[in-house]
Amino acid sequence: MKVTILGHGAWGSALAIHLCQSHSTTLWGRDPDALENIQRERENKLYLPGIPLPDNLILSTHLNEALLSAKLVIIATPIASLRSLLEAIHPLTQVPIIWACKGFEPKTGYLAHQIGLEILGVDYPCAVLSGPSFAQELAKGLPTAVTLAAKNIDLAQELMRELHHPRLRLYASEDIVGVEIAGAMKNIIAIAAGLSDGLQLGHNARAALITRGLAEISRLGVAMGGKSETFMGLSGLGDLVLTATGPLSRNYRVGKLLAEGQRLEAILKSLGHVAEGVGAALEVMRLANQYHIDLPISRMVEALLNEQITPQQALLSLLNREPKRES
């Protein structure tokens, strides 16, 4: 099967490296200079340094050319680019589209499937790929397991069978809302976990933050129509644990560096990658107000990112809450 991946960042490149073992794979990017460097070096030195690109991986900056004869399109860009890409490719192809974007669209606050619904329509074959997956590890061939969710479970299972591999195990779901909410909110909790570690509060505190953070994700996700079991799966608990404990996590590093006294603007500039939790925090609090749901950790992170409180005050805001039943 010919697969076209849009987005030559870390995740898009990692997926391309993996998929070209079993499929004819093209990796597209909009930056000709960057693609030329990657083509010449046969390595994405900016996002996946030290990992060579397979000889059979095709690189392209021409969208029409990249989509030609493709049977599946995977969009692996930040969610801010999803709308423009869907608008560009919709007239060119009618094949299934998988997006691997997490978070909320800036300005509209839409989740990825809401953008897809607006542009592609209700019956277009599309799905979301999400779960605990550091790009560097997949690119190195280390085992990874993720969730593939589509409104049509038959489509999810069909795509799962096509892409399933011993080193990239896929599990089908029909809970797009739950998968996307979990993928967006886990980044906020990861910032809180990084903050806790940066303040040297210990493993007990981090475990408590992750556990109570999962409760917040489930609370909002179920209110929005997600299934409670989704949040106990790979795209929920699995992704949260990885993002809130792994040093490769950008969002975790944001929290840790904030605790060390660095300013958010300087942190984001130094990362060189998008930290989705920064943009997601404000949108999650808007949804919390809309659904009348208490999300104390998310609220604390949002106030910290907006410099309304210091890291120490953020800690006190959680510790000083009234005791309550766990569930």
PDB file of C-alpha atoms in Angstrom, residues 43-177:
ATOM      1  CA  GLU A  43      18.819  12.094   8.064  1.00  0.00           C
ATOM      2  CA  ASN A  44      16.458  14.546   9.760  1.00  0.00           C
ATOM      3  CA  LYS A  45      19.160  16.188  11.846  1.00  0.00           C
ATOM      4  CA  LEU A  46      16.825  18.776  13.357  1.00  0.00           C
ATOM      5  CA  TYR A  47      14.160  16.420  14.708  1.00  0.00           C
ATOM      6  CA  LEU A  48      15.678  12.902  14.689  1.00  0.00           C
ATOM      7  CA  PRO A  49      19.462  13.329  14.788  1.00  0.00           C
ATOM      8  CA  GLY A  50      21.510  10.181  14.433  1.00  0.00           C
ATOM      9  CA  ILE A  51      18.733   8.106  12.867  1.00  0.00           C
ATOM     10  CA  PRO A  52      19.296   7.400   9.132  1.00  0.00           C
ATOM     11  CA  LEU A  53      16.414   7.443   6.680  1.00  0.00           C
ATOM     12  CA  PRO A  54      15.842   4.186   4.776  1.00  0.00           C
ATOM     13  CA  ASP A  55      16.907   4.272   1.137  1.00  0.00           C
ATOM     14  CA  ASN A  56      13.378   3.467  -0.062  1.00  0.00           C
ATOM     15  CA  LEU A  57      11.746   6.425   1.721  1.00  0.00           C
ATOM     16  CA  ILE A  58      10.653   9.030  -0.838  1.00  0.00           C
ATOM     17  CA  LEU A  59      10.780  12.744   0.058  1.00  0.00           C
ATOM     18  CA  SER A  60       8.677  15.382  -1.667  1.00  0.00           C
ATOM     19  CA  THR A  61       7.719  19.051  -1.391  1.00  0.00           C
ATOM     20  CA  HIS A  62       5.061  18.817  -4.119  1.00  0.00           C
ATOM     21  CA  LEU A  63       1.668  17.961  -2.646  1.00  0.00           C
ATOM     22  CA  ASN A  64       0.132  16.713  -5.905  1.00  0.00           C
ATOM     23  CA  GLU A  65       3.117  14.474  -6.521  1.00  0.00           C
ATOM     24  CA  ALA A  66       3.138  13.149  -2.957  1.00  0.00           C
ATOM     25  CA  LEU A  67      -0.553  12.246  -3.085  1.00  0.00           C
ATOM     26  CA  LEU A  68      -0.403  10.544  -6.481  1.00  0.00           C
ATOM     27  CA  SER A  69      -1.592   6.928  -6.189  1.00  0.00           C
ATOM     28  CA  ALA A  70      -1.643   7.134  -2.381  1.00  0.00           C
ATOM     29  CA  LYS A  71      -4.105   4.770  -0.681  1.00  0.00           C
ATOM     30  CA  LEU A  72      -3.754   6.388   2.743  1.00  0.00           C
ATOM     31  CA  VAL A  73      -2.750   9.848   3.996  1.00  0.00           C
ATOM     32  CA  ILE A  74      -1.360  10.466   7.482  1.00  0.00           C
ATOM     33  CA  ILE A  75      -1.149  14.055   8.742  1.00  0.00           C
ATOM     34  CA  ALA A  76       1.585  14.364  11.367  1.00  0.00           C
ATOM     35  CA  THR A  77       1.820  18.122  11.892  1.00  0.00           C
ATOM     36  CA  PRO A  78       0.856  20.306  14.858  1.00  0.00           C
ATOM     37  CA  ILE A  79      -2.900  20.796  14.976  1.00  0.00           C
ATOM     38  CA  ALA A  80      -2.491  24.440  13.923  1.00  0.00           C
ATOM     39  CA  SER A  81      -1.670  23.185  10.414  1.00  0.00           C
ATOM     40  CA  LEU A  82      -4.424  20.571  10.155  1.00  0.00           C
ATOM     41  CA  ARG A  83      -7.115  22.833   8.701  1.00  0.00           C
ATOM     42  CA  SER A  84      -4.969  24.250   5.898  1.00  0.00           C
ATOM     43  CA  LEU A  85      -3.712  20.778   4.950  1.00  0.00           C
ATOM     44  CA  LEU A  86      -7.194  19.275   4.862  1.00  0.00           C
ATOM     45  CA  GLU A  87      -8.390  22.156   2.698  1.00  0.00           C
ATOM     46  CA  ALA A  88      -5.437  21.624   0.349  1.00  0.00           C
ATOM     47  CA  ILE A  89      -5.716  17.849  -0.049  1.00  0.00           C
ATOM     48  CA  HIS A  90      -9.506  17.420  -0.013  1.00  0.00           C
ATOM     49  CA  PRO A  91      -9.877  18.357  -3.721  1.00  0.00           C
ATOM     50  CA  LEU A  92      -6.925  16.107  -4.627  1.00  0.00           C
ATOM     51  CA  THR A  93      -7.780  12.776  -3.015  1.00  0.00           C
ATOM     52  CA  GLN A  94     -10.652  10.834  -1.470  1.00  0.00           C
ATOM     53  CA  VAL A  95      -8.589   8.168   0.305  1.00  0.00           C
ATOM     54  CA  PRO A  96      -8.792   7.649   4.076  1.00  0.00           C
ATOM     55  CA  ILE A  97      -7.010  10.241   6.197  1.00  0.00           C
ATOM     56  CA  ILE A  98      -5.455   9.634   9.600  1.00  0.00           C
ATOM     57  CA  TRP A  99      -4.352  12.567  11.696  1.00  0.00           C
ATOM     58  CA  ALA A 100      -1.777  12.263  14.469  1.00  0.00           C
ATOM     59  CA  CYS A 101      -2.344  15.790  15.836  1.00  0.00           C
ATOM     60  CA  LYS A 102      -2.985  16.436  19.524  1.00  0.00           C
ATOM     61  CA  GLY A 103      -4.492  19.431  21.255  1.00  0.00           C
ATOM     62  CA  PHE A 104      -6.885  22.200  20.264  1.00  0.00           C
ATOM     63  CA  GLU A 105      -6.849  24.401  17.187  1.00  0.00           C
ATOM     64  CA  PRO A 106      -5.780  27.964  18.031  1.00  0.00           C
ATOM     65  CA  LYS A 107      -8.613  30.535  17.915  1.00  0.00           C
ATOM     66  CA  THR A 108     -11.458  28.045  17.298  1.00  0.00           C
ATOM     67  CA  GLY A 109     -10.606  25.671  20.149  1.00  0.00           C
ATOM     68  CA  TYR A 110     -11.619  22.725  17.948  1.00  0.00           C
ATOM     69  CA  LEU A 111     -10.387  19.207  18.419  1.00  0.00           C
ATOM     70  CA  ALA A 112      -9.009  17.539  15.291  1.00  0.00           C
ATOM     71  CA  HIS A 113     -12.184  15.611  14.466  1.00  0.00           C
ATOM     72  CA  GLN A 114     -14.218  18.826  14.634  1.00  0.00           C
ATOM     73  CA  ILE A 115     -11.920  20.406  12.047  1.00  0.00           C
ATOM     74  CA  GLY A 116     -12.253  17.286   9.904  1.00  0.00           C
ATOM     75  CA  LEU A 117     -16.039  17.345  10.159  1.00  0.00           C
ATOM     76  CA  GLU A 118     -16.155  20.968   9.061  1.00  0.00           C
ATOM     77  CA  ILE A 119     -13.944  20.453   5.998  1.00  0.00           C
ATOM     78  CA  LEU A 120     -14.453  16.832   4.959  1.00  0.00           C
ATOM     79  CA  GLY A 121     -18.055  16.255   5.987  1.00  0.00           C
ATOM     80  CA  VAL A 122     -19.657  13.659   8.192  1.00  0.00           C
ATOM     81  CA  ASP A 123     -19.135  10.591   5.975  1.00  0.00           C
ATOM     82  CA  TYR A 124     -15.480  11.016   4.982  1.00  0.00           C
ATOM     83  CA  PRO A 125     -13.275   8.042   6.051  1.00  0.00           C
ATOM     84  CA  CYS A 126     -10.956   9.499   8.670  1.00  0.00           C
ATOM     85  CA  ALA A 127      -9.343   8.433  11.951  1.00  0.00           C
ATOM     86  CA  VAL A 128      -7.049   9.599  14.735  1.00  0.00           C
ATOM     87  CA  LEU A 129      -3.799   7.962  15.841  1.00  0.00           C
ATOM     88  CA  SER A 130      -2.795   8.582  19.455  1.00  0.00           C
ATOM     89  CA  GLY A 131      -1.065   6.941  22.368  1.00  0.00           C
ATOM     90  CA  PRO A 132       2.245   6.668  24.267  1.00  0.00           C
ATOM     91  CA  SER A 133       4.753   7.209  21.497  1.00  0.00           C
ATOM     92  CA  PHE A 134       8.023   9.109  21.594  1.00  0.00           C
ATOM     93  CA  ALA A 135       9.117   9.637  17.997  1.00  0.00           C
ATOM     94  CA  GLN A 136      12.767   8.833  18.682  1.00  0.00           C
ATOM     95  CA  GLU A 137      11.926   5.393  20.056  1.00  0.00           C
ATOM     96  CA  LEU A 138       9.650   4.413  17.172  1.00  0.00           C
ATOM     97  CA  ALA A 139      12.263   5.607  14.675  1.00  0.00           C
ATOM     98  CA  LYS A 140      14.854   3.394  16.386  1.00  0.00           C
ATOM     99  CA  GLY A 141      12.571   0.377  16.028  1.00  0.00           C
ATOM    100  CA  LEU A 142      11.641   0.104  19.696  1.00  0.00           C
ATOM    101  CA  PRO A 143       8.220  -1.422  20.450  1.00  0.00           C
ATOM    102  CA  THR A 144       5.292   1.019  20.527  1.00  0.00           C
ATOM    103  CA  ALA A 145       1.536   0.527  20.996  1.00  0.00           C
ATOM    104  CA  VAL A 146      -1.081   3.142  20.105  1.00  0.00           C
ATOM    105  CA  THR A 147      -4.807   3.580  19.555  1.00  0.00           C
ATOM    106  CA  LEU A 148      -6.403   4.105  16.142  1.00  0.00           C
ATOM    107  CA  ALA A 149      -9.901   5.543  16.528  1.00  0.00           C
ATOM    108  CA  ALA A 150     -12.575   6.192  13.920  1.00  0.00           C
ATOM    109  CA  LYS A 151     -16.289   6.892  14.218  1.00  0.00           C
ATOM    110  CA  ASN A 152     -16.784   3.852  11.995  1.00  0.00           C
ATOM    111  CA  ILE A 153     -15.296   0.903  13.885  1.00  0.00           C
ATOM    112  CA  ASP A 154     -15.052  -1.115  10.655  1.00  0.00           C
ATOM    113  CA  LEU A 155     -12.778   1.572   9.201  1.00  0.00           C
ATOM    114  CA  ALA A 156     -10.685   1.624  12.389  1.00  0.00           C
ATOM    115  CA  GLN A 157     -10.230  -2.147  12.248  1.00  0.00           C
ATOM    116  CA  GLU A 158      -9.422  -2.129   8.530  1.00  0.00           C
ATOM    117  CA  LEU A 159      -6.725   0.532   8.973  1.00  0.00           C
ATOM    118  CA  MET A 160      -5.460  -1.246  12.079  1.00  0.00           C
ATOM    119  CA  ARG A 161      -4.912  -4.456  10.104  1.00  0.00           C
ATOM    120  CA  GLU A 162      -3.123  -2.587   7.298  1.00  0.00           C
ATOM    121  CA  LEU A 163      -0.705  -0.757   9.619  1.00  0.00           C
ATOM    122  CA  HIS A 164      -0.275  -3.259  12.463  1.00  0.00           C
ATOM    123  CA  HIS A 165       3.329  -4.400  12.951  1.00  0.00           C
ATOM    124  CA  PRO A 166       5.214  -6.233  15.722  1.00  0.00           C
ATOM    125  CA  ARG A 167       7.044  -2.981  16.527  1.00  0.00           C
ATOM    126  CA  LEU A 168       3.968  -0.743  16.178  1.00  0.00           C
ATOM    127  CA  ARG A 169       0.932  -2.466  17.651  1.00  0.00           C
ATOM    128  CA  LEU A 170      -2.389  -0.790  16.918  1.00  0.00           C
ATOM    129  CA  TYR A 171      -5.634  -1.142  18.849  1.00  0.00           C
ATOM    130  CA  ALA A 172      -8.917  -0.079  17.248  1.00  0.00           C
ATOM    131  CA  SER A 173     -11.469   2.193  18.919  1.00  0.00           C
ATOM    132  CA  GLU A 174     -14.580   4.124  17.915  1.00  0.00           C
ATOM    133  CA  ASP A 175     -14.191   6.746  20.647  1.00  0.00           C
ATOM    134  CA  ILE A 176     -12.654   9.641  18.710  1.00  0.00           C
ATOM    135  CA  VAL A 177     -13.777  12.218  21.294  1.00  0.00           C
TER     136      VAL A 177
END
